mmCIF file with all atom_site columns, C-alpha atoms in Angstrom:
data_model
loop_
_atom_site.group_PDB
_atom_site.id
_atom_site.type_symbol
_atom_site.label_atom_id
_atom_site.label_alt_id
_atom_site.label_comp_id
_atom_site.label_asym_id
_atom_site.label_entity_id
_atom_site.label_seq_id
_atom_site.pdbx_PDB_ins_code
_atom_site.Cartn_x
_atom_site.Cartn_y
_atom_site.Cartn_z
_atom_site.occupancy
_atom_site.B_iso_or_equiv
_atom_site.pdbx_formal_charge
_atom_site.auth_seq_id
_atom_site.auth_comp_id
_atom_site.auth_asym_id
_atom_site.auth_atom_id
_atom_site.pdbx_PDB_model_num
ATOM 1   C CA . MET H 1 1   ? -2.721  18.062  11.162  1.00 48.00 ? 1   MET H CA 1
ATOM 2   C CA . LYS H 1 2   ? -1.850  18.392  7.709   1.00 48.00 ? 2   LYS H CA 1
ATOM 3   C CA . LYS H 1 3   ? -4.522  19.759  5.259   1.00 50.00 ? 3   LYS H CA 1
ATOM 4   C CA . THR H 1 4   ? -3.271  18.237  2.291   1.00 49.00 ? 4   THR H CA 1
ATOM 5   C CA . LEU H 1 5   ? -6.519  16.422  -0.019  1.00 55.00 ? 5   LEU H CA 1
ATOM 6   C CA . MET H 1 6   ? -3.922  15.801  -2.806  1.00 56.00 ? 6   MET H CA 1
ATOM 7   C CA . ILE H 1 7   ? -0.147  15.108  -3.871  1.00 57.00 ? 7   ILE H CA 1
ATOM 8   C CA . LEU H 1 8   ? 1.863   14.992  -7.167  1.00 54.00 ? 8   LEU H CA 1
ATOM 9   C CA . ILE H 1 9   ? 4.993   14.521  -7.404  1.00 56.00 ? 9   ILE H CA 1
ATOM 10  C CA . PRO H 1 10  ? 7.080   15.937  -9.827  1.00 54.00 ? 10  PRO H CA 1
ATOM 11  C CA . LEU H 1 11  ? 8.434   14.117  -12.632 1.00 51.00 ? 11  LEU H CA 1
ATOM 12  C CA . LEU H 1 12  ? 11.822  13.138  -12.432 1.00 50.00 ? 12  LEU H CA 1
ATOM 13  C CA . LEU H 1 13  ? 12.518  14.858  -9.006  1.00 54.00 ? 13  LEU H CA 1
ATOM 14  C CA . ILE H 1 14  ? 12.132  12.130  -7.043  1.00 63.00 ? 14  ILE H CA 1
ATOM 15  C CA . MET H 1 15  ? 13.392  8.417   -7.692  1.00 68.00 ? 15  MET H CA 1
ATOM 16  C CA . ILE H 1 16  ? 12.758  6.852   -4.024  1.00 70.00 ? 16  ILE H CA 1
ATOM 17  C CA . ILE H 1 17  ? 9.400   6.691   -1.715  1.00 77.00 ? 17  ILE H CA 1
ATOM 18  C CA . GLY H 1 18  ? 10.628  5.864   1.562   1.00 66.00 ? 18  GLY H CA 1
ATOM 19  C CA . PHE H 1 19  ? 8.812   6.096   4.965   1.00 61.00 ? 19  PHE H CA 1
ATOM 20  C CA . PRO H 1 20  ? 8.143   8.270   6.387   1.00 63.00 ? 20  PRO H CA 1
ATOM 21  C CA . LEU H 1 21  ? 6.808   10.632  3.759   1.00 69.00 ? 21  LEU H CA 1
ATOM 22  C CA . PHE H 1 22  ? 3.699   10.558  4.033   1.00 77.00 ? 22  PHE H CA 1
ATOM 23  C CA . LYS H 1 23  ? 2.639   9.288   7.125   1.00 75.00 ? 23  LYS H CA 1
ATOM 24  C CA . ASP H 1 24  ? 0.128   10.218  8.711   1.00 72.00 ? 24  ASP H CA 1
ATOM 25  C CA . TYR H 1 25  ? -1.014  12.612  5.945   1.00 74.00 ? 25  TYR H CA 1
ATOM 26  C CA . SER H 1 26  ? -4.326  11.874  7.137   1.00 77.00 ? 26  SER H CA 1
ATOM 27  C CA . GLU H 1 27  ? -5.875  14.324  4.908   1.00 83.00 ? 27  GLU H CA 1
ATOM 28  C CA . LEU H 1 28  ? -4.259  13.326  1.594   1.00 84.00 ? 28  LEU H CA 1
ATOM 29  C CA . THR H 1 29  ? -7.249  11.619  -0.640  1.00 86.00 ? 29  THR H CA 1
ATOM 30  C CA . THR H 1 30  ? -5.066  10.742  -4.180  1.00 86.00 ? 30  THR H CA 1
ATOM 31  C CA . ILE H 1 31  ? -1.622  10.739  -4.818  1.00 85.00 ? 31  ILE H CA 1
ATOM 32  C CA . THR H 1 32  ? -0.018  10.649  -9.099  1.00 85.00 ? 32  THR H CA 1
ATOM 33  C CA . ILE H 1 33  ? 3.531   8.935   -8.311  1.00 85.00 ? 33  ILE H CA 1
ATOM 34  C CA . PRO H 1 34  ? 5.632   9.672   -11.417 1.00 83.00 ? 34  PRO H CA 1
ATOM 35  C CA . SER H 1 35  ? 7.226   7.156   -14.117 1.00 84.00 ? 35  SER H CA 1
ATOM 36  C CA . SER H 1 36  ? 10.841  8.110   -12.272 1.00 84.00 ? 36  SER H CA 1
ATOM 37  C CA . VAL H 1 37  ? 10.297  6.170   -9.055  1.00 86.00 ? 37  VAL H CA 1
ATOM 38  C CA . THR H 1 38  ? 12.201  2.644   -8.864  1.00 88.00 ? 38  THR H CA 1
ATOM 39  C CA . LYS H 1 39  ? 12.292  2.483   -4.992  1.00 88.00 ? 39  LYS H CA 1
ATOM 40  C CA . ILE H 1 40  ? 9.302   2.650   -2.837  1.00 88.00 ? 40  ILE H CA 1
ATOM 41  C CA . GLY H 1 41  ? 10.123  1.796   0.752   1.00 86.00 ? 41  GLY H CA 1
ATOM 42  C CA . ILE H 1 42  ? 8.070   0.322   4.019   1.00 88.00 ? 42  ILE H CA 1
ATOM 43  C CA . ASN H 1 43  ? 4.819   1.390   3.452   1.00 86.00 ? 43  ASN H CA 1
ATOM 44  C CA . PRO H 1 44  ? 4.890   5.401   2.863   1.00 85.00 ? 44  PRO H CA 1
ATOM 45  C CA . PHE H 1 45  ? 1.358   5.477   3.266   1.00 84.00 ? 45  PHE H CA 1
ATOM 46  C CA . ILE H 1 46  ? 0.513   4.283   6.876   1.00 85.00 ? 46  ILE H CA 1
ATOM 47  C CA . GLY H 1 47  ? -2.259  6.968   8.859   1.00 82.00 ? 47  GLY H CA 1
ATOM 48  C CA . CYS H 1 48  ? -3.561  8.089   5.839   1.00 83.00 ? 48  CYS H CA 1
ATOM 49  C CA . SER H 1 49  ? -6.795  7.201   6.620   1.00 80.00 ? 49  SER H CA 1
ATOM 50  C CA . LYS H 1 50  ? -9.241  8.961   3.554   1.00 84.00 ? 50  LYS H CA 1
ATOM 51  C CA . LEU H 1 51  ? -6.730  8.265   0.161   1.00 85.00 ? 51  LEU H CA 1
ATOM 52  C CA . THR H 1 52  ? -8.828  6.259   -1.921  1.00 83.00 ? 52  THR H CA 1
ATOM 53  C CA . ASN H 1 53  ? -6.640  6.638   -5.269  1.00 84.00 ? 53  ASN H CA 1
ATOM 54  C CA . ILE H 1 54  ? -3.113  6.270   -5.905  1.00 86.00 ? 54  ILE H CA 1
ATOM 55  C CA . VAL H 1 55  ? -2.065  6.662   -9.737  1.00 86.00 ? 55  VAL H CA 1
ATOM 56  C CA . PHE H 1 56  ? 0.712   5.089   -11.299 1.00 85.00 ? 56  PHE H CA 1
ATOM 57  C CA . GLU H 1 57  ? 1.985   7.161   -13.975 1.00 84.00 ? 57  GLU H CA 1
ATOM 58  C CA . THR H 1 58  ? 3.654   4.485   -16.326 1.00 85.00 ? 58  THR H CA 1
ATOM 59  C CA . ASN H 1 59  ? 5.723   2.482   -14.416 1.00 86.00 ? 59  ASN H CA 1
ATOM 60  C CA . GLU H 1 60  ? 8.513   -0.178  -15.340 1.00 89.00 ? 60  GLU H CA 1
ATOM 61  C CA . TYR H 1 61  ? 8.467   -0.959  -11.372 1.00 91.00 ? 61  TYR H CA 1
ATOM 62  C CA . PHE H 1 62  ? 5.233   -0.920  -9.765  1.00 91.00 ? 62  PHE H CA 1
ATOM 63  C CA . LYS H 1 63  ? 1.619   -1.188  -10.474 1.00 92.00 ? 63  LYS H CA 1
ATOM 64  C CA . TYR H 1 64  ? -1.784  -0.293  -7.997  1.00 90.00 ? 64  TYR H CA 1
ATOM 65  C CA . GLU H 1 65  ? -4.393  -3.024  -8.379  1.00 89.00 ? 65  GLU H CA 1
ATOM 66  C CA . GLN H 1 66  ? -7.240  -3.169  -6.074  1.00 86.00 ? 66  GLN H CA 1
ATOM 67  C CA . GLY H 1 67  ? -5.555  -1.123  -3.731  1.00 87.00 ? 67  GLY H CA 1
ATOM 68  C CA . MET H 1 68  ? -2.554  -2.592  -3.441  1.00 91.00 ? 68  MET H CA 1
ATOM 69  C CA . ILE H 1 69  ? 0.761   -1.205  -4.570  1.00 92.00 ? 69  ILE H CA 1
ATOM 70  C CA . LEU H 1 70  ? 2.505   -4.313  -6.299  1.00 95.00 ? 70  LEU H CA 1
ATOM 71  C CA . THR H 1 71  ? 5.994   -5.023  -8.030  1.00 95.00 ? 71  THR H CA 1
ATOM 72  C CA . LYS H 1 72  ? 5.707   -4.828  -11.407 1.00 94.00 ? 72  LYS H CA 1
ATOM 73  C CA . ASP H 1 73  ? 5.485   -8.140  -11.477 1.00 96.00 ? 73  ASP H CA 1
ATOM 74  C CA . SER H 1 74  ? 3.289   -8.700  -8.757  1.00 96.00 ? 74  SER H CA 1
ATOM 75  C CA . LYS H 1 75  ? 5.712   -11.191 -6.756  1.00 97.00 ? 75  LYS H CA 1
ATOM 76  C CA . GLU H 1 76  ? 6.094   -8.057  -3.599  1.00 97.00 ? 76  GLU H CA 1
ATOM 77  C CA . LEU H 1 77  ? 3.429   -6.597  -2.004  1.00 96.00 ? 77  LEU H CA 1
ATOM 78  C CA . ILE H 1 78  ? 4.402   -3.347  -0.394  1.00 94.00 ? 78  ILE H CA 1
ATOM 79  C CA . SER H 1 79  ? 1.398   -1.144  0.594   1.00 91.00 ? 79  SER H CA 1
ATOM 80  C CA . TYR H 1 80  ? -2.516  -2.339  0.942   1.00 90.00 ? 80  TYR H CA 1
ATOM 81  C CA . ILE H 1 81  ? -5.370  1.001   1.523   1.00 85.00 ? 81  ILE H CA 1
ATOM 82  C CA . HIS H 1 82  ? -8.561  0.039   2.212   1.00 76.00 ? 82  HIS H CA 1
ATOM 83  C CA . ILE H 1 83  ? -10.731 2.131   -0.735  1.00 71.00 ? 83  ILE H CA 1
ATOM 84  C CA . ASN H 1 84  ? -14.027 2.102   0.577   1.00 66.00 ? 84  ASN H CA 1
ATOM 85  C CA . LYS H 1 85  ? -13.833 3.357   4.429   1.00 63.00 ? 85  LYS H CA 1
ATOM 86  C CA . THR H 1 86  ? -17.404 2.302   5.712   1.00 64.00 ? 86  THR H CA 1
ATOM 87  C CA . GLU H 1 87  ? -17.132 -2.111  4.761   1.00 70.00 ? 87  GLU H CA 1
ATOM 88  C CA . THR H 1 88  ? -14.252 -4.112  6.389   1.00 69.00 ? 88  THR H CA 1
ATOM 89  C CA . SER H 1 89  ? -12.432 -6.307  4.041   1.00 79.00 ? 89  SER H CA 1
ATOM 90  C CA . PHE H 1 90  ? -12.069 -9.822  2.544   1.00 85.00 ? 90  PHE H CA 1
ATOM 91  C CA . ILE H 1 91  ? -8.692  -10.154 0.803   1.00 89.00 ? 91  ILE H CA 1
ATOM 92  C CA . PHE H 1 92  ? -7.849  -13.266 -1.467  1.00 91.00 ? 92  PHE H CA 1
ATOM 93  C CA . LEU H 1 93  ? -3.974  -12.579 -2.896  1.00 94.00 ? 93  LEU H CA 1
ATOM 94  C CA . SER H 1 94  ? -2.564  -13.742 -6.230  1.00 93.00 ? 94  SER H CA 1
ATOM 95  C CA . ASP H 1 95  ? -1.250  -16.656 -6.474  1.00 95.00 ? 95  ASP H CA 1
ATOM 96  C CA . GLU H 1 96  ? 2.143   -15.097 -7.901  1.00 96.00 ? 96  GLU H CA 1
ATOM 97  C CA . LEU H 1 97  ? 2.903   -13.460 -4.697  1.00 97.00 ? 97  LEU H CA 1
ATOM 98  C CA . THR H 1 98  ? 5.471   -14.473 -2.599  1.00 98.00 ? 98  THR H CA 1
ATOM 99  C CA . THR H 1 99  ? 6.755   -11.882 -0.716  1.00 98.00 ? 99  THR H CA 1
ATOM 100 C CA . ILE H 1 100 ? 4.501   -8.911  1.682   1.00 97.00 ? 100 ILE H CA 1
ATOM 101 C CA . LYS H 1 101 ? 7.105   -6.307  2.533   1.00 96.00 ? 101 LYS H CA 1
ATOM 102 C CA . GLU H 1 102 ? 7.272   -4.584  6.228   1.00 94.00 ? 102 GLU H CA 1
ATOM 103 C CA . SER H 1 103 ? 4.655   -3.155  7.403   1.00 93.00 ? 103 SER H CA 1
ATOM 104 C CA . ALA H 1 104 ? 2.306   -3.419  4.219   1.00 94.00 ? 104 ALA H CA 1
ATOM 105 C CA . PHE H 1 105 ? -0.863  -3.601  5.669   1.00 93.00 ? 105 PHE H CA 1
ATOM 106 C CA . GLU H 1 106 ? -0.313  -2.097  8.773   1.00 91.00 ? 106 GLU H CA 1
ATOM 107 C CA . GLY H 1 107 ? -2.963  0.394   10.922  1.00 87.00 ? 107 GLY H CA 1
ATOM 108 C CA . ASN H 1 108 ? -5.371  -1.312  8.594   1.00 87.00 ? 108 ASN H CA 1
ATOM 109 C CA . SER H 1 109 ? -8.252  -0.778  10.961  1.00 84.00 ? 109 SER H CA 1
ATOM 110 C CA . TYR H 1 110 ? -10.764 -2.644  8.328   1.00 85.00 ? 110 TYR H CA 1
ATOM 111 C CA . LEU H 1 111 ? -9.000  -5.519  7.575   1.00 87.00 ? 111 LEU H CA 1
ATOM 112 C CA . GLN H 1 112 ? -10.933 -8.502  9.207   1.00 89.00 ? 112 GLN H CA 1
ATOM 113 C CA . MET H 1 113 ? -9.806  -11.709 6.661   1.00 91.00 ? 113 MET H CA 1
ATOM 114 C CA . ILE H 1 114 ? -6.908  -11.998 4.330   1.00 93.00 ? 114 ILE H CA 1
ATOM 115 C CA . VAL H 1 115 ? -6.045  -15.713 2.405   1.00 94.00 ? 115 VAL H CA 1
ATOM 116 C CA . ILE H 1 116 ? -2.474  -15.904 2.101   1.00 95.00 ? 116 ILE H CA 1
ATOM 117 C CA . PRO H 1 117 ? -1.260  -18.639 -1.015  1.00 95.00 ? 117 PRO H CA 1
ATOM 118 C CA . MET H 1 118 ? 1.086   -21.227 -0.395  1.00 95.00 ? 118 MET H CA 1
ATOM 119 C CA . ASN H 1 119 ? 3.622   -19.193 -2.038  1.00 96.00 ? 119 ASN H CA 1
ATOM 120 C CA . VAL H 1 120 ? 3.753   -16.822 -0.244  1.00 97.00 ? 120 VAL H CA 1
ATOM 121 C CA . THR H 1 121 ? 7.476   -17.886 1.782   1.00 97.00 ? 121 THR H CA 1
ATOM 122 C CA . LYS H 1 122 ? 8.195   -14.826 3.371   1.00 98.00 ? 122 LYS H CA 1
ATOM 123 C CA . ILE H 1 123 ? 6.705   -12.187 5.423   1.00 97.00 ? 123 ILE H CA 1
ATOM 124 C CA . GLU H 1 124 ? 8.235   -8.706  7.025   1.00 97.00 ? 124 GLU H CA 1
ATOM 125 C CA . LYS H 1 125 ? 7.639   -7.937  10.429  1.00 96.00 ? 125 LYS H CA 1
ATOM 126 C CA . ASN H 1 126 ? 5.115   -5.396  10.917  1.00 95.00 ? 126 ASN H CA 1
ATOM 127 C CA . ALA H 1 127 ? 3.270   -6.936  7.976   1.00 95.00 ? 127 ALA H CA 1
ATOM 128 C CA . PHE H 1 128 ? -0.257  -6.281  10.095  1.00 94.00 ? 128 PHE H CA 1
ATOM 129 C CA . LYS H 1 129 ? 0.888   -4.357  13.041  1.00 94.00 ? 129 LYS H CA 1
ATOM 130 C CA . ASP H 1 130 ? -2.445  -2.775  14.332  1.00 91.00 ? 130 ASP H CA 1
ATOM 131 C CA . CYS H 1 131 ? -4.727  -5.021  11.600  1.00 90.00 ? 131 CYS H CA 1
ATOM 132 C CA . THR H 1 132 ? -7.365  -4.685  14.955  1.00 89.00 ? 132 THR H CA 1
ATOM 133 C CA . LYS H 1 133 ? -10.254 -5.841  13.504  1.00 89.00 ? 133 LYS H CA 1
ATOM 134 C CA . LEU H 1 134 ? -8.033  -8.815  11.381  1.00 90.00 ? 134 LEU H CA 1
ATOM 135 C CA . GLN H 1 135 ? -9.865  -12.198 12.551  1.00 89.00 ? 135 GLN H CA 1
ATOM 136 C CA . HIS H 1 136 ? -8.340  -15.035 10.171  1.00 82.00 ? 136 HIS H CA 1
ATOM 137 C CA . VAL H 1 137 ? -5.291  -15.844 8.299   1.00 81.00 ? 137 VAL H CA 1
#
């Protein structure tokens, strides 16, 4: 088991965060992502069961809102991190959203219900893989 609690990615050293960069870092609680990051691949936080805080330095490509890593224009959902680890979650996605990226919710054992707006035209593979409590979409 890896015992990392917080990671600060050095500015200007990383432009792409890809899978499985942080996969199964079970002790990770906070991560700061620098403005140099221009691409985030398949959900890089699968298995980060204690992750509760993602900080984006000023970034023209991505934003973090209510546990979701989204493209700046809110059209693509890249990753969802369940913040409150003691409650099940009910998620209502924004009408601006058009794409749920591969493995965006993968392994989320708290997600019980999600409301997907009509504007979503693409749900990539494994978007809800291993969401063991998901009952309503």
